Coordinates of C-alpha atoms and ligand atoms in Angstrom, one line a residue:
M968 CA -0.2 -0.1 0.0
K969 CA 1.0 3.6 -0.3
I970 CA 2.7 5.9 2.3
E971 CA 3.2 9.5 0.4
G972 CA 2.4 8.0 -3.1
K973 CA 4.9 5.5 -3.2
E974 CA 4.1 1.6 -3.1
Y975 CA 5.5 0.0 -0.1
R976 CA 6.0 -3.3 1.4
T977 CA 6.3 -3.9 5.5
I978 CA 9.8 -5.5 4.9
W979 CA 11.9 -6.6 2.0
F980 CA 15.6 -8.1 1.6
D981 CA 18.1 -5.7 -0.5
E982 CA 20.0 -8.3 -2.4
D983 CA 22.7 -6.1 -3.0
K984 CA 23.8 -5.6 -0.1
K985 CA 22.1 -8.6 2.1
I986 CA 20.4 -7.3 4.6
V987 CA 16.5 -6.6 5.7
K988 CA 14.7 -3.7 5.8
I989 CA 12.0 -2.5 7.8
I990 CA 9.4 0.8 8.7
D991 CA 10.5 1.6 11.7
Q992 CA 7.0 1.8 13.5
T993 CA 7.7 2.8 16.5
K994 CA 8.3 6.4 15.3
L995 CA 4.5 6.2 12.9
P996 CA 3.0 8.5 11.9
H997 CA 5.1 10.9 13.2
Q998 CA 8.2 10.2 11.2
F999 CA 9.4 7.9 8.9
I1000 CA 12.2 5.8 8.9
I1001 CA 13.3 2.8 6.7
K1002 CA 15.5 0.3 9.7
D1003 CA 18.3 -2.3 8.5
L1004 CA 18.1 -5.5 10.1
K1005 CA 22.1 -6.8 9.6
T1006 CA 21.7 -9.7 11.7
V1007 CA 19.0 -12.6 13.5
K1008 CA 20.0 -10.6 17.2
D1009 CA 18.7 -7.1 15.2
A1010 CA 15.2 -8.7 13.8
I1011 CA 14.7 -10.2 17.7
I1012 CA 15.4 -6.9 18.7
A1013 CA 12.9 -5.4 16.0
I1014 CA 10.1 -8.2 17.4
K1015 CA 10.4 -7.3 21.2
T1016 CA 10.5 -3.5 20.6
M1017 CA 7.4 -4.3 17.9
E1018 CA 9.8 -2.0 15.5
V1019 CA 8.0 -4.2 13.3
R1020 CA 4.3 -5.6 15.1
G1021 CA 1.2 -7.5 13.9
A1022 CA 1.0 -11.4 14.0
P1023 CA 1.5 -11.6 9.6
L1024 CA 4.7 -9.3 10.0
I1025 CA 5.9 -10.8 13.2
G1026 CA 6.2 -14.2 11.0
G1027 CA 7.4 -12.2 8.2
T1028 CA 10.5 -10.5 10.0
A1029 CA 11.1 -14.1 11.6
A1030 CA 11.8 -16.2 8.3
Y1031 CA 13.7 -13.3 7.1
G1032 CA 16.1 -13.6 10.7
I1033 CA 16.1 -16.9 10.0
V1034 CA 17.8 -15.9 6.6
L1035 CA 19.9 -13.2 8.5
A1036 CA 21.5 -15.9 10.9
V1037 CA 22.4 -17.8 8.4
L1038 CA 24.1 -15.0 6.4
E1039 CA 26.0 -15.0 10.0
N1040 CA 26.9 -18.5 10.9
N1041 CA 25.2 -21.5 8.7
D1042 CA 26.8 -23.9 11.2
L1043 CA 23.2 -25.8 12.5
E1044 CA 23.7 -25.1 16.4
F1045 CA 23.4 -21.9 15.9
I1046 CA 20.5 -21.7 13.3
K1047 CA 18.6 -23.7 16.0
K1048 CA 19.8 -21.6 19.1
S1049 CA 18.3 -18.5 16.9
S1050 CA 15.4 -20.0 16.2
E1051 CA 14.6 -20.7 20.0
E1052 CA 15.5 -17.2 21.1
L1053 CA 12.8 -15.9 17.9
I1054 CA 10.6 -17.9 18.9
Q1055 CA 10.7 -16.7 23.1
S1056 CA 11.0 -12.6 21.5
R1057 CA 7.1 -12.2 21.4
P1058 CA 4.4 -15.4 22.8
T1059 CA 1.4 -14.6 21.3
A1060 CA 0.9 -14.3 17.7
I1061 CA 2.0 -17.9 16.6
N1062 CA 2.2 -16.6 13.3
L1063 CA 6.5 -15.8 14.8
Q1064 CA 6.7 -20.3 15.5
W1065 CA 5.0 -21.1 12.3
A1066 CA 7.0 -19.2 9.8
V1067 CA 10.1 -20.3 12.4
H1068 CA 9.4 -23.9 12.2
R1069 CA 8.8 -24.1 8.5
M1070 CA 11.8 -22.5 7.7
N1071 CA 13.8 -24.6 9.7
N1072 CA 12.1 -27.8 7.8
K1073 CA 12.6 -26.4 4.8
L1074 CA 16.2 -25.7 5.7
S1075 CA 16.6 -29.4 6.7
M1076 CA 16.3 -30.7 3.9
V1077 CA 19.2 -29.3 1.9
N1078 CA 22.9 -29.3 2.7
S1079 CA 25.2 -26.4 4.0
D1080 CA 26.4 -24.9 0.3
D1081 CA 22.8 -23.9 -0.4
L1082 CA 21.2 -22.8 2.9
F1083 CA 21.5 -19.1 2.5
N1084 CA 19.4 -19.3 -1.7
V1085 CA 17.0 -22.0 0.3
A1086 CA 16.5 -19.6 3.3
L1087 CA 15.8 -16.7 1.3
K1088 CA 13.5 -18.0 -0.8
E1089 CA 11.3 -19.3 1.8
A1090 CA 11.4 -16.6 3.3
K1091 CA 10.4 -14.8 0.0
E1092 CA 7.6 -17.1 -0.5
I1093 CA 6.2 -17.0 3.5
C1094 CA 6.0 -13.2 2.5
D1095 CA 4.9 -12.9 -1.3
E1096 CA 2.3 -15.9 0.5
D1097 CA 0.6 -13.8 3.2
V1098 CA 0.1 -10.8 0.9
K1099 CA -1.7 -13.1 -1.3
F1100 CA -4.1 -14.5 1.6
C1101 CA -4.4 -11.6 2.3
E1102 CA -5.3 -10.0 -1.2
N1103 CA -8.3 -13.2 0.0
I1104 CA -9.0 -12.1 2.9
G1105 CA -10.1 -8.6 1.5
L1106 CA -12.4 -10.5 -1.4
N1107 CA -13.8 -12.8 0.6
G1108 CA -15.1 -10.1 3.3
L1109 CA -15.3 -7.5 0.6
K1110 CA -18.4 -10.0 0.0
I1111 CA -20.4 -8.6 3.3
I1112 CA -19.4 -5.6 2.8
E1113 CA -21.8 -5.8 -0.3
E1114 CA -23.8 -7.4 0.8
I1115 CA -24.4 -4.6 3.7
Y1116 CA -24.6 -1.6 1.3
E1117 CA -27.4 -3.0 -1.1
N1118 CA -29.7 -2.9 1.6
K1119 CA -28.0 0.2 3.4
K1120 CA -27.1 2.3 0.3
A1121 CA -25.0 4.8 2.5
T1122 CA -21.8 4.8 3.2
I1123 CA -20.9 1.6 5.9
N1124 CA -19.2 2.5 9.1
I1125 CA -16.9 -0.2 10.3
L1126 CA -15.5 -0.3 13.7
T1127 CA -11.5 -2.0 13.8
H1128 CA -9.6 -2.6 17.1
C1129 CA -5.5 -2.1 17.0
N1130 CA -3.7 -2.4 13.4
A1131 CA -4.9 -5.6 11.5
G1132 CA -3.6 -3.2 8.4
W1133 CA -1.8 -3.6 6.3
L1134 CA 1.8 -2.4 8.5
A1135 CA 0.4 -5.6 10.5
T1136 CA 1.0 -7.6 7.6
I1137 CA 3.2 -8.3 4.2
N1138 CA 1.0 -5.9 2.7
W1139 CA -3.1 -5.5 1.8
G1140 CA -3.8 -6.1 5.9
T1141 CA -6.4 -8.8 7.2
A1142 CA -9.0 -6.1 8.9
T1143 CA -8.4 -3.6 6.1
S1144 CA -8.0 -5.7 3.3
P1145 CA -11.7 -5.8 2.8
I1146 CA -11.9 -2.3 3.5
Y1147 CA -9.1 -1.4 1.3
H1148 CA -11.4 -3.7 -1.4
A1149 CA -14.4 -1.8 -0.9
H1150 CA -13.3 1.7 -0.9
K1151 CA -11.6 0.5 -4.8
K1152 CA -14.6 -0.7 -5.6
G1153 CA -16.5 2.3 -4.8
I1154 CA -18.4 1.2 -1.9
P1155 CA -18.6 4.2 0.8
V1156 CA -16.5 3.0 3.5
H1157 CA -16.3 5.1 7.1
V1158 CA -13.8 3.5 9.8
W1159 CA -14.6 4.2 13.6
V1160 CA -10.6 3.3 14.5
D1161 CA -10.0 2.4 18.0
E1162 CA -7.4 4.2 19.7
T1163 CA -5.8 0.4 21.5
R1164 CA -4.5 1.8 24.4
P1165 CA -2.0 1.6 26.1
R1166 CA 0.8 1.5 22.4
N1167 CA -2.3 3.6 20.4
Q1168 CA -1.8 1.2 17.3
G1169 CA -5.0 2.1 15.9
A1170 CA -4.5 5.9 16.2
N1171 CA -0.5 5.5 15.7
L1172 CA -0.9 3.3 13.0
T1173 CA -4.5 2.5 11.4
S1174 CA -5.8 5.6 10.8
Y1175 CA -2.4 6.7 9.8
E1176 CA -2.4 4.0 7.0
L1177 CA -5.3 4.9 6.1
N1178 CA -5.0 8.6 5.4
E1179 CA -2.5 7.5 3.5
E1180 CA -5.0 5.6 1.2
N1181 CA -7.7 8.4 1.5
I1182 CA -10.1 6.2 3.4
P1183 CA -12.2 8.6 6.4
N1184 CA -11.6 7.5 9.3
T1185 CA -12.5 9.1 12.8
I1186 CA -10.6 7.8 15.9
I1187 CA -12.3 7.2 19.0
A1188 CA -11.3 6.1 22.6
D1189 CA -11.3 2.7 23.7
N1190 CA -14.5 2.8 25.2
T1191 CA -16.5 4.6 22.6
G1192 CA -17.3 1.8 20.3
G1193 CA -20.3 0.6 22.8
I1194 CA -22.3 3.9 22.7
L1195 CA -22.0 4.1 18.4
M1196 CA -23.1 0.6 19.0
Q1197 CA -26.0 1.3 21.2
R1198 CA -26.8 4.4 18.7
G1199 CA -26.5 2.7 15.0
E1200 CA -24.2 3.7 14.2
V1201 CA -21.9 1.2 13.4
D1202 CA -22.7 -1.7 10.5
M1203 CA -20.6 -3.9 11.3
C1204 CA -16.6 -4.6 13.2
I1205 CA -13.4 -6.1 12.4
V1206 CA -10.4 -7.2 14.2
G1207 CA -7.1 -9.4 13.5
T1208 CA -6.7 -12.1 15.4
D1209 CA -3.4 -13.1 16.8
R1210 CA -4.3 -16.7 17.7
T1211 CA -7.2 -18.5 16.4
L1212 CA -7.8 -21.6 18.0
S1213 CA -9.7 -24.0 15.8
T1214 CA -12.2 -24.1 18.0
G1215 CA -13.1 -20.2 16.9
D1216 CA -12.1 -19.0 20.3
V1217 CA -10.1 -15.6 18.9
C1218 CA -7.1 -13.9 20.9
N1219 CA -6.3 -10.5 19.8
K1220 CA -5.7 -6.8 21.1
I1221 CA -6.3 -7.0 24.4
G1222 CA -10.1 -5.1 24.5
T1223 CA -11.1 -6.8 21.6
Y1224 CA -13.3 -9.1 23.6
L1225 CA -15.0 -6.1 24.8
K1226 CA -15.6 -4.3 21.7
A1227 CA -17.5 -8.0 20.6
L1228 CA -19.8 -8.4 23.7
A1229 CA -21.1 -4.5 23.4
A1230 CA -21.1 -5.8 19.4
K1231 CA -23.5 -8.7 20.7
D1232 CA -26.2 -7.2 22.5
N1233 CA -26.5 -4.7 19.4
N1234 CA -26.7 -7.3 17.1
V1235 CA -23.7 -5.6 14.8
P1236 CA -22.1 -8.7 13.4
F1237 CA -18.6 -9.3 14.0
Y1238 CA -16.2 -10.3 12.3
V1239 CA -11.8 -11.4 12.5
A1240 CA -9.9 -11.7 9.4
L1241 CA -7.4 -14.1 8.9
P1242 CA -4.8 -15.6 7.0
S1243 CA -4.4 -19.7 7.7
S1244 CA -0.6 -19.2 9.1
T1245 CA -3.0 -17.5 12.3
I1246 CA -4.9 -20.8 13.0
D1247 CA -3.7 -22.6 16.0
W1248 CA -4.0 -26.6 15.1
D1249 CA -3.0 -27.8 19.0
I1250 CA -4.7 -25.8 22.0
K1251 CA -8.0 -26.8 22.0
N1252 CA -8.3 -24.3 25.6
A1253 CA -8.4 -20.7 25.5
K1254 CA -6.6 -20.9 29.1
D1255 CA -3.4 -22.6 27.5
I1256 CA -2.7 -19.5 25.1
P1257 CA 0.2 -17.5 26.2
I1258 CA -1.0 -13.8 27.0
E1259 CA 2.1 -11.9 26.6
E1260 CA 2.4 -9.5 29.4
R1261 CA 4.3 -6.0 28.4
N1262 CA 6.4 -3.5 31.0
S1263 CA 4.4 -1.1 32.4
D1264 CA 5.9 1.4 31.2
E1265 CA 3.9 1.6 28.5
L1266 CA 1.0 2.6 30.4
S1267 CA 2.2 5.1 32.8
H1268 CA 4.0 7.3 30.1
I1269 CA 2.7 7.9 26.4
E1270 CA 4.9 9.1 23.6
G1271 CA 4.3 12.2 21.0
V1272 CA 5.9 15.0 19.7
D1273 CA 6.5 18.2 21.1
E1274 CA 6.7 22.1 19.2
N1275 CA 10.0 21.1 18.0
N1276 CA 8.5 18.1 16.2
E1277 CA 11.0 15.2 17.8
I1278 CA 9.0 12.8 19.7
R1279 CA 9.1 12.7 23.8
K1280 CA 8.0 10.6 26.1
I1281 CA 6.1 11.9 29.1
L1282 CA 5.5 10.3 32.5
I1283 CA 1.3 10.4 32.7
Y1284 CA 0.8 8.2 35.7
P1285 CA 1.2 9.0 40.2
N1286 CA 5.2 8.0 40.4
K1287 CA 3.9 5.5 43.2
S1288 CA 0.7 3.6 40.9
K1289 CA 1.3 0.5 40.0
A1290 CA -0.1 -0.3 36.7
M1291 CA -0.5 -4.1 34.6
N1292 CA -0.5 -4.1 30.6
L1293 CA -1.9 -7.4 29.5
A1294 CA -1.6 -7.1 26.1
F1295 CA -3.8 -9.8 24.3
D1296 CA -7.4 -11.3 25.2
V1297 CA -9.0 -13.9 23.9
T1298 CA -12.9 -13.8 22.5
P1299 CA -15.2 -17.0 22.5
A1300 CA -16.0 -18.0 19.4
K1301 CA -19.7 -17.7 20.3
Y1302 CA -19.2 -14.1 20.1
V1303 CA -18.0 -14.2 16.5
T1304 CA -19.9 -13.7 13.4
G1305 CA -17.2 -15.3 11.6
L1306 CA -13.9 -15.6 10.6
I1307 CA -12.7 -14.1 7.6
T1308 CA -9.9 -16.0 5.6
E1309 CA -8.1 -16.7 3.0
R1310 CA -10.2 -19.6 1.4
G1311 CA -13.5 -17.8 2.8
I1312 CA -15.8 -17.1 5.3
S1313 CA -15.9 -19.9 8.2
K1314 CA -18.2 -19.6 11.2
A1315 CA -16.2 -19.6 14.1
S1316 CA -16.1 -23.3 15.2
S1317 CA -14.0 -26.2 14.2
E1318 CA -16.3 -28.4 12.4
E1319 CA -16.1 -25.3 9.7
L1320 CA -12.8 -24.4 10.3
K1321 CA -11.9 -28.2 9.8
K1322 CA -13.8 -28.0 6.6
L1323 CA -12.4 -25.1 4.9
F1324 CA -8.7 -26.3 5.4
K1325 CA -9.6 -30.1 5.3
K1326 CA -7.4 -30.7 8.4
Ligands
MRU2231 O1 0.9 -6.4 19.8 P1 0.3 -5.7 18.5 O2 0.2 -4.4 17.6 O3 1.9 -7.0 17.4 O4 -0.8 -6.6 17.9 C1 -1.6 -6.7 16.4 C2 -2.6 -7.4 17.0 O5 -3.4 -7.4 17.9 C3 -3.5 -7.2 15.6 O6 -4.7 -7.4 15.7 C4 -2.7 -9.2 14.7 O7 -1.2 -9.2 15.0 C5 -3.6 -8.7 13.4 S1 -2.6 -8.6 12.6 C6 -3.1 -8.3 11.4

């Protein structure tokens, strides 16, 4: 998608310098900085500090992290240790371990002279596949928006949480892909963007990327969705996910569950958009999903630009107050209207998911 009219992906490989390039998302929307990742350690730090974030992009970065590991030292022990460190860099998004396992499976089949070329090819394939999957998610989700538009014949108001946009994937996004496709087709859409405290991915990233694509959007405080739904000002919700169980339970950014409850109470359809790489086929009980707890500094401090356009971080809480920062919650399948995947729309149930993916 575009930034200042220029097409970008969120991650790519510089063939000449043999390094990975990312857009540093900790500086958006105030500064657009392309950063180099030269070692697997750089990739691990980028994931931990959320210079890259969003489940599919974390997966893509981990895949390129393995490429960088192979370039540094193609000894299998080093690749194994790097793989473990990558997997531990963030616990909730399953795309991370999925990508690392896929890379290692591929590498286990080749001899050491071919490791780099095979790793690079596989990392590119993981990213290209994500782009294709997200595009298909958009085309499948478009059908739902078209149906609502046929009845309403006026602007469709869509509420989204966090950033499940193109910045969270390699391109297109998951939750935003149907929105981009509807906009391209000329269907009038307006997006209610949850600010998404504490890191403000909605305000800083979703609103930013929608602005760059000229899609009307309004940032709202995280608790505003309920009253908007009561007033009939939300036609549908679409969110992303970091891990969806085969049972249809959806783990996503903290606060998603409360939006789903409000949607249920107000008969607003609540959709979750995801590529199949985000499905966890193993864990059956939502309580077993590892929920990341991040530093409470992310709550007690806030970042923005000052009058000189410099990024500053300030304390907003009482000095002595304790704070707790759980990064994700789980929305039970019963509150999910449907899962928009690259293969089609599925009910949030193991029977339907298994049917769609022939497991
Ligand atoms: O903590 P983040 O910013 O990585 O969380 C991102 C989300 O919760 C997204 O909704 C999810 O990863 C889906 S991205 C298509």
